[in-house]
mmCIF file of C-alpha atoms in Angstrom:
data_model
loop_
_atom_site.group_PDB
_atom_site.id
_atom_site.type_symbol
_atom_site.label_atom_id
_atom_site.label_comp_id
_atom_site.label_asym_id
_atom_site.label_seq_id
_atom_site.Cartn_x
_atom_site.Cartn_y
_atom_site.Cartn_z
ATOM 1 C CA UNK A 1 0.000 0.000 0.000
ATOM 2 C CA UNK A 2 1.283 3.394 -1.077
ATOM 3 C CA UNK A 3 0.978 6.885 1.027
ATOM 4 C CA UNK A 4 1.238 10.213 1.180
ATOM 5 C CA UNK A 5 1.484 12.705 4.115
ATOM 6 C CA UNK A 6 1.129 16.111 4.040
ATOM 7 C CA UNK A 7 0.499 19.013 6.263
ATOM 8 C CA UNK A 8 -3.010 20.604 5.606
ATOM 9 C CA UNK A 9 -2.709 23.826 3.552
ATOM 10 C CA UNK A 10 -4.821 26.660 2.588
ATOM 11 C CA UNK A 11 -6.556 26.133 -1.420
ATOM 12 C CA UNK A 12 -3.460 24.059 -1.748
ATOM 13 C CA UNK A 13 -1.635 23.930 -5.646
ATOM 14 C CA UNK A 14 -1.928 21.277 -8.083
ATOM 15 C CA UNK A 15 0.942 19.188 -7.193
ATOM 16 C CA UNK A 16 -1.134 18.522 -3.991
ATOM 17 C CA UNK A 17 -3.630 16.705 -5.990
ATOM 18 C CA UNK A 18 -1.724 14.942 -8.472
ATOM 19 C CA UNK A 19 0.199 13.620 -4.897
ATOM 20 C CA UNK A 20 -3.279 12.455 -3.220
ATOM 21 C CA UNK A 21 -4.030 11.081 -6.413
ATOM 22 C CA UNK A 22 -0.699 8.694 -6.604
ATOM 23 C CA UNK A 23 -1.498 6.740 -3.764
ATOM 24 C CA UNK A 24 -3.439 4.568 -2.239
ATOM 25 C CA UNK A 25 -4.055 6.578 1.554
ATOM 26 C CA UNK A 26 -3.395 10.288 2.183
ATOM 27 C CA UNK A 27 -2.039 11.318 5.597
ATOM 28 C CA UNK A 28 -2.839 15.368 6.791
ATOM 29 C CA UNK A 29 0.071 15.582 8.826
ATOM 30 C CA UNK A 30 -2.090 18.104 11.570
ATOM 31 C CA UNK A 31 0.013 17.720 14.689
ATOM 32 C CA UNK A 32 2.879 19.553 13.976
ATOM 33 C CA UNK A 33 4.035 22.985 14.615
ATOM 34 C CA UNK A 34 2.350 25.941 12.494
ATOM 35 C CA UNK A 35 4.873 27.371 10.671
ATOM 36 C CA UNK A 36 4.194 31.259 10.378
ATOM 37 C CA UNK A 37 3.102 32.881 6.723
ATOM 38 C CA UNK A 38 3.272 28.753 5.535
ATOM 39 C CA UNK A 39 1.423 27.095 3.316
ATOM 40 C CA UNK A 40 -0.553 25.621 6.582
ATOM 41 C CA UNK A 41 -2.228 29.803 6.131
ATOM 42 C CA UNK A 42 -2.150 30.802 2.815
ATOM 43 C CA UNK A 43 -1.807 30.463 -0.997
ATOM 44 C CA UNK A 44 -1.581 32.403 -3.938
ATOM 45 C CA UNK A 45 -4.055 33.715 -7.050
ATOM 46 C CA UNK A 46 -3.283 34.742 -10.242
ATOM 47 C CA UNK A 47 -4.925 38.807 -10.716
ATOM 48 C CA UNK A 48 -4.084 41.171 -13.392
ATOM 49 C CA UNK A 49 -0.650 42.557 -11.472
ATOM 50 C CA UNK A 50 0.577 39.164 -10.881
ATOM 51 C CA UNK A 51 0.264 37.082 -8.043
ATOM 52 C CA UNK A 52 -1.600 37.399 -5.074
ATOM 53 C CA UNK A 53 -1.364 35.615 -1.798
ATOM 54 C CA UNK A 54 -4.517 35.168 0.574
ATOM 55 C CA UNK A 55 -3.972 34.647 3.887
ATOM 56 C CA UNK A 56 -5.710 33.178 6.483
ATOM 57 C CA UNK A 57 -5.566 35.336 10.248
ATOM 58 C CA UNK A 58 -5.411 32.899 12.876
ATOM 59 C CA UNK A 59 -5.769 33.827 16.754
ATOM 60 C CA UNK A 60 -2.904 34.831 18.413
ATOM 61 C CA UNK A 61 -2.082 33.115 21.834
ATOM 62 C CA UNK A 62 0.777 32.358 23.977
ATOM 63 C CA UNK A 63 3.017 30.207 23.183
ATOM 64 C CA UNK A 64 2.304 30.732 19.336
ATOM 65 C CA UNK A 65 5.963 29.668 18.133
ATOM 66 C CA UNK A 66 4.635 25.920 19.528
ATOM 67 C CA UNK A 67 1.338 26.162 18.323
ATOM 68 C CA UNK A 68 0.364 23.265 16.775
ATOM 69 C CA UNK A 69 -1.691 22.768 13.506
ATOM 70 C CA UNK A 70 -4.475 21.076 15.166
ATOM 71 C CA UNK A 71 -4.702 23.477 17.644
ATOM 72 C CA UNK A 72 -4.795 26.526 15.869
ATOM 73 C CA UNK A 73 -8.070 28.474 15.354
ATOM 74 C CA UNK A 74 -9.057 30.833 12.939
ATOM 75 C CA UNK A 75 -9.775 34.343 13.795
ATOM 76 C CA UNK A 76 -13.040 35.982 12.431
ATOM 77 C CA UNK A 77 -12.865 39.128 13.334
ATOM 78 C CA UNK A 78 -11.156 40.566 10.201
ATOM 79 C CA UNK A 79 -14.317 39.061 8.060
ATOM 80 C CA UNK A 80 -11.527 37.485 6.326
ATOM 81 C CA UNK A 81 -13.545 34.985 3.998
ATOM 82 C CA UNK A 82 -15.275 37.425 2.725
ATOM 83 C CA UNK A 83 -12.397 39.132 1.564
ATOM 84 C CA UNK A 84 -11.113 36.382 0.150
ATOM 85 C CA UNK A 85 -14.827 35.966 -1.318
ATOM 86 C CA UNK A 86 -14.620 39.205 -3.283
ATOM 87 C CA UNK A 87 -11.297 39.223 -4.397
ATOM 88 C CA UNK A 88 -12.034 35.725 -6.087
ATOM 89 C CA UNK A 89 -14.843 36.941 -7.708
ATOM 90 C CA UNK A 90 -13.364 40.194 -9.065
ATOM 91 C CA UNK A 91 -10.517 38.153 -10.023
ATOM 92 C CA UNK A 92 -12.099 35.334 -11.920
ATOM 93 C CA UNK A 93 -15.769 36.434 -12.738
ATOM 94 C CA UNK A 94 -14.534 36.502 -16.569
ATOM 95 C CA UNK A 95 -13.229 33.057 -16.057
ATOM 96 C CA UNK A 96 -14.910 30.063 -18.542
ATOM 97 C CA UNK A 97 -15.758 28.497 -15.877
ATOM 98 C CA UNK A 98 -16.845 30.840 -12.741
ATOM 99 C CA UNK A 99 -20.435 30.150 -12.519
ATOM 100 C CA UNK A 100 -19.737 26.530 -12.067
ATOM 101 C CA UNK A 101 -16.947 26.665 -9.693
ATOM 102 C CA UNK A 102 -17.570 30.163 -7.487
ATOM 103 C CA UNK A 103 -21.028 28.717 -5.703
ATOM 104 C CA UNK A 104 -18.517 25.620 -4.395
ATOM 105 C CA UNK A 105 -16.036 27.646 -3.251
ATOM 106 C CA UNK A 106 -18.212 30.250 -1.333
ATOM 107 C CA UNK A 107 -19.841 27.107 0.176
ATOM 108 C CA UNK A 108 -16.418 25.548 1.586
ATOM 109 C CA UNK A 109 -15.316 29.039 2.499
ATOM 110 C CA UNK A 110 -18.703 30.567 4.543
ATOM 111 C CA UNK A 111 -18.460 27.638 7.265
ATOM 112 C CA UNK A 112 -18.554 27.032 10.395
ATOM 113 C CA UNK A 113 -15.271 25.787 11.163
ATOM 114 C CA UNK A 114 -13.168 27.590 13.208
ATOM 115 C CA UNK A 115 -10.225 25.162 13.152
ATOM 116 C CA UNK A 116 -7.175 25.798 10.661
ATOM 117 C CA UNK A 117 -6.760 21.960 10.142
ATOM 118 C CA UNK A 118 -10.299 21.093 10.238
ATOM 119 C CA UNK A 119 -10.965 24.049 8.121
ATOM 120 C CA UNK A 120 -8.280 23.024 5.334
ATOM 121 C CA UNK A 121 -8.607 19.094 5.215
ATOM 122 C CA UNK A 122 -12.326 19.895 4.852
ATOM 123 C CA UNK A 123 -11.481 21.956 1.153
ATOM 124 C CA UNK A 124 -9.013 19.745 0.300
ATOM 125 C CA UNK A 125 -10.786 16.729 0.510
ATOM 126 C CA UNK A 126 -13.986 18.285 -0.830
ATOM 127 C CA UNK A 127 -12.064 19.318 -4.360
ATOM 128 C CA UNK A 128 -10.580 16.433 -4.699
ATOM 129 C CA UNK A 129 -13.736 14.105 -4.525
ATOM 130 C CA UNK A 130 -15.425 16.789 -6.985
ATOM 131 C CA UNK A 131 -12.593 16.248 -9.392
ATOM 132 C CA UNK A 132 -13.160 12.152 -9.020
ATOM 133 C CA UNK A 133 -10.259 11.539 -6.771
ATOM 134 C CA UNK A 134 -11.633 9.055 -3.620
ATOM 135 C CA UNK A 135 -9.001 8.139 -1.602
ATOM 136 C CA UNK A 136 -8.866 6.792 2.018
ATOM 137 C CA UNK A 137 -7.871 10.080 4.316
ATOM 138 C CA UNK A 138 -6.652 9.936 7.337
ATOM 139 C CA UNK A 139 -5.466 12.656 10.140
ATOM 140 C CA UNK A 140 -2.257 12.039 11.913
ATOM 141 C CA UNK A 141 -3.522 13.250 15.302
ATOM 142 C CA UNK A 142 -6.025 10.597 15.399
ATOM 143 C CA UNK A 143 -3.468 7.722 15.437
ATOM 144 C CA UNK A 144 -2.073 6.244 18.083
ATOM 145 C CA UNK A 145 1.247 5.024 18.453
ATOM 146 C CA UNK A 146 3.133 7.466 16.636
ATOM 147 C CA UNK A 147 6.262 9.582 18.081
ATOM 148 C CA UNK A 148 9.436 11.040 16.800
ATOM 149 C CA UNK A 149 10.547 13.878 14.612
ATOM 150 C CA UNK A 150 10.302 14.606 10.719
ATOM 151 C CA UNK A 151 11.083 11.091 8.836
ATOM 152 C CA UNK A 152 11.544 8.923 12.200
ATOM 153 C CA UNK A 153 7.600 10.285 12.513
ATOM 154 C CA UNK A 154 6.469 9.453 9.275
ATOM 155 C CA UNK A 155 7.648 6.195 9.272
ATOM 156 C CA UNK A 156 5.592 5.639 12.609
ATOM 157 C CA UNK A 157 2.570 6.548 10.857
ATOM 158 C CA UNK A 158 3.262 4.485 7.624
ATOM 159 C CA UNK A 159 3.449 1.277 9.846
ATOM 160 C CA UNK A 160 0.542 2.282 12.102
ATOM 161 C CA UNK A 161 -1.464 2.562 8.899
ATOM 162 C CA UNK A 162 -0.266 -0.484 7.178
ATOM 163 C CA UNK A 163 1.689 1.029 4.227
ATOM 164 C CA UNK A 164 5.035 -0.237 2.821
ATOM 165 C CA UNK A 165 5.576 2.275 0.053
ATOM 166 C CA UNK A 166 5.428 6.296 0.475
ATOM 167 C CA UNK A 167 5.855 8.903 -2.120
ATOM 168 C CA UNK A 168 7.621 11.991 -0.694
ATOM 169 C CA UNK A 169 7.323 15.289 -1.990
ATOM 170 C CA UNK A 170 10.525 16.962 -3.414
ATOM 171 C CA UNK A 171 11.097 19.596 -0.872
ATOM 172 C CA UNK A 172 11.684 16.979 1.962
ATOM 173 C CA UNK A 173 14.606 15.508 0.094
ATOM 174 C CA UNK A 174 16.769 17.177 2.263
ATOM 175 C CA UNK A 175 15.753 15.555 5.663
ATOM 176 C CA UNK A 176 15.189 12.813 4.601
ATOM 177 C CA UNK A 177 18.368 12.056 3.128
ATOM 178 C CA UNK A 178 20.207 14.174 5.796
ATOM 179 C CA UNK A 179 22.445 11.307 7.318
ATOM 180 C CA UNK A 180 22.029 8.087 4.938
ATOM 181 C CA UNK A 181 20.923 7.560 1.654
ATOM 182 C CA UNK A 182 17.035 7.304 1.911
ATOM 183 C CA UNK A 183 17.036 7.844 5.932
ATOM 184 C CA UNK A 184 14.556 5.930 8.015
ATOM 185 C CA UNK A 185 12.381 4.830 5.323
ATOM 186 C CA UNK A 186 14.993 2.332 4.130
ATOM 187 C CA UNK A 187 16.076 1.542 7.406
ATOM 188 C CA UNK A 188 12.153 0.390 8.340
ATOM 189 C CA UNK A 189 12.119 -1.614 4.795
ATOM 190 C CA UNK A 190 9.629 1.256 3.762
ATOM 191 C CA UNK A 191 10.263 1.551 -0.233
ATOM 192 C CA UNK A 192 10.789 5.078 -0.919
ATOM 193 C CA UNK A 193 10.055 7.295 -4.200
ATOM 194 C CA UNK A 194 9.651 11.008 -4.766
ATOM 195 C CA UNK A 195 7.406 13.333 -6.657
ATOM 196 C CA UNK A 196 9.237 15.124 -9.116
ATOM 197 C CA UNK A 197 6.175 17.236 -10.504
ATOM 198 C CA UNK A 198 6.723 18.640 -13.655
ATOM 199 C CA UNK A 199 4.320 21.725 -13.444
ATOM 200 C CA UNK A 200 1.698 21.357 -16.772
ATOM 201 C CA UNK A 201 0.516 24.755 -18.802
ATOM 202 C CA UNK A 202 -3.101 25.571 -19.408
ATOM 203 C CA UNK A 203 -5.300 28.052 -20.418
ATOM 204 C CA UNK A 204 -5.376 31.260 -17.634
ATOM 205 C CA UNK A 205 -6.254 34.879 -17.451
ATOM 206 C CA UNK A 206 -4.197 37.675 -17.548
ATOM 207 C CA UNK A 207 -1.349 37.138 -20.060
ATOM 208 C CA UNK A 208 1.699 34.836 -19.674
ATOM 209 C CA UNK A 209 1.195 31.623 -17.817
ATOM 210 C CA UNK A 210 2.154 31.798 -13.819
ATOM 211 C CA UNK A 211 2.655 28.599 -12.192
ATOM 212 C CA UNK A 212 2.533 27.207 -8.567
ATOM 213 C CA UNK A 213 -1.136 28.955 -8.326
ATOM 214 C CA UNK A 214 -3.506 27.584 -5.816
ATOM 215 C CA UNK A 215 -6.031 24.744 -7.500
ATOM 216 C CA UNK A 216 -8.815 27.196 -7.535
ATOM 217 C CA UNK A 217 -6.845 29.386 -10.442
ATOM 218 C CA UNK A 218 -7.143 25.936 -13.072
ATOM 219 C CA UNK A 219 -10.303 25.068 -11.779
ATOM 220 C CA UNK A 220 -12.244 28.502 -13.321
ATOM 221 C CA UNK A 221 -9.958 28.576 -16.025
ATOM 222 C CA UNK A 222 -10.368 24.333 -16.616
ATOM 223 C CA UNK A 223 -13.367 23.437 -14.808
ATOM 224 C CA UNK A 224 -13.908 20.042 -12.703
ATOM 225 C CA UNK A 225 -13.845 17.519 -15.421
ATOM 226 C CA UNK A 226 -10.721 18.983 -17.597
ATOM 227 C CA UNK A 227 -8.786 19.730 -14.412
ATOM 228 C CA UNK A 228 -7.989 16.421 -13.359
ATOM 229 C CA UNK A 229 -6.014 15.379 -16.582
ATOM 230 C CA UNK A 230 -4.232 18.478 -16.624
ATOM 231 C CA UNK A 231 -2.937 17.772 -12.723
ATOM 232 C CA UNK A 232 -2.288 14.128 -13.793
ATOM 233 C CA UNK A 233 -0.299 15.474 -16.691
ATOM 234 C CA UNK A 234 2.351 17.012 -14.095
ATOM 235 C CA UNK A 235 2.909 13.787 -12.904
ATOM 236 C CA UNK A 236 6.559 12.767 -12.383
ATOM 237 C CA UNK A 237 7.726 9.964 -9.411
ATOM 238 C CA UNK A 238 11.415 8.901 -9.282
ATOM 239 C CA UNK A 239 11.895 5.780 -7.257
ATOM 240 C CA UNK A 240 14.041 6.615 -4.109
ATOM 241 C CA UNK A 241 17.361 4.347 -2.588
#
C-alpha cells in the first residue's frame, strides 16, 4: 500500500492533488508545529498585477511559536472569507468556468469551522472528490502510536497505517536524506520514491502563464472535469534508494 502525508494547507496547488491522487491513503500531517506565513495559512491567485497571496488570520495566543496545527483556530474578526470571497470573484468572474466553480467555493469558504486543520482538510478533501479523486484520508492526530521527529515520525505513521511504500514530496529531500541515503524509510524496509512534478501549462487569465497557483486558479480557467487530466499530466515519481 502506497501513502502520502502532508500538512493541511490553505486552497493548496496542483501538485497537492496529483500527490493524493498517486497513492493509495493520504495522511494530513495536523500535529505539527504551524509554521508562520506557511502554506498551513495561505496560498496564492493569479490577478491582473501578478500574483496574489490570501492569507488566512489565525488567533494569536501564547506560546504561538509551539502552536500546533491542530490546535490553531481561525480568527473571524477581520471578516476574512469574505475578503477572500470578493477578491475571487473580481478576479475570476470573466473566467470560462466561474459560474460553475464560485457557488462551491463560497460554500467551503462561509463555514462554520473555526479550526485551521479542520478548516483546510475539509477543502481539500472536498475538491478532490469533486474532481473524481476518492481516496482513504486519514489525520495524523487521530493515530495512536506514533512519536518522533520529521522522517523517524512518518515512518511511525506508515506502519501504524499499514503502508510499505510512500511517495515523498521533493522539498523533503533534504531531511530525509540528511544522514544516509534514503534515511529511516529504508532503514524500516519502507520503499521510498519522490514526486518530481513537472508543473503542466493551461489556459489562464491575464497574459503569460504563472505557475505554482492555488487549485482554484485551473479550476475557473479548466473546470472540474478537464482539471484532473491536466494535474495528472504534471505527474513525475522517481523511485528513491
Amino acid at each position: 500500500m502506497k501513502v502520502a502525508i502532508m500538512q493541511p494547507g490553505y486552497i493548496p496547488w496542483l501538485g497537492l492533488f496529483d500527490l493524493i491522487d498517486s497513492v493509495d491513503k493520504f495522511v494530513f500531517l495536523d500535529d505539527v508545529k504551524l509554521q508562520r506565513n506557511s502554506w498551513d495559512v495561505r496560498n496564492r491567485i493569479k490577478t491582473p498585477q501578478g500574483e496574489l497571496y490570501l492569507t488566512i488570520p489565525v488567533r494569536r495566543t501564547k506560546g504561538r511559536d509551539k502552536l500546533m496545527i491542530n490546535k490553531a483556530l481561525i480568527n473571524d474578526s477581520h471578516r476574512w472569507r469574505k475578503k477572500h470571497l470578493k477578491t475571487i470573484e473580481f478576479v475570476y468572474k470573466k473566467a470560462e468556468f466561474f459560474n460553475k466553480v464560485y457557488p462551491f467555493l463560497v460554500k467551503l469558504i462561509n463555514n462554520n469551522i473555526n479550526k485551521l486543520s479542520n478548516f483546510n482538510i475539509n477543502i481539500a478533501i472536498s475538491i478532490a472528490e469533486k474532481l473524481g479523486i476518492n481516496k482513504e484520508f486519514i489525520i495524523s492526530s487521530k493515530l495512536k502510536n506514533v512519536t518522533g521527529k520529521k522522517d523517524v515520525r512518518l515512518v511511525y505513521i506508515c506502519k501504524e497505517i499499514g503502508c510499505d511504500q510512500y511517495v515523498s514530496p521533493q522539498g523533503a529531500v533534504e531531511y530525509i536524506e540528511a544522514k544516509s541515503p534514503g534515511g529511516e524509510f529504508i532503514k524500516n524496509k519502507i520503499e521510498l520514491f519522490y514526486q518530481n512534478y513537472q508543473h503542466p501549462v493551461y489556459k489562464q487569465l491575464y497574459g503569460n502563464f504563472l505557475a505554482y497557483m492555488s487549485i482554484i486558479d485551473l479550476l475557473f480557467n479548466c473546470g472540474f472535469i478537464r482539471s484532473l487530466k491536466i494535474i495528472r499530466d504534471g505527474r513525475r515519481i522517481k523511485k528513491g534508494y
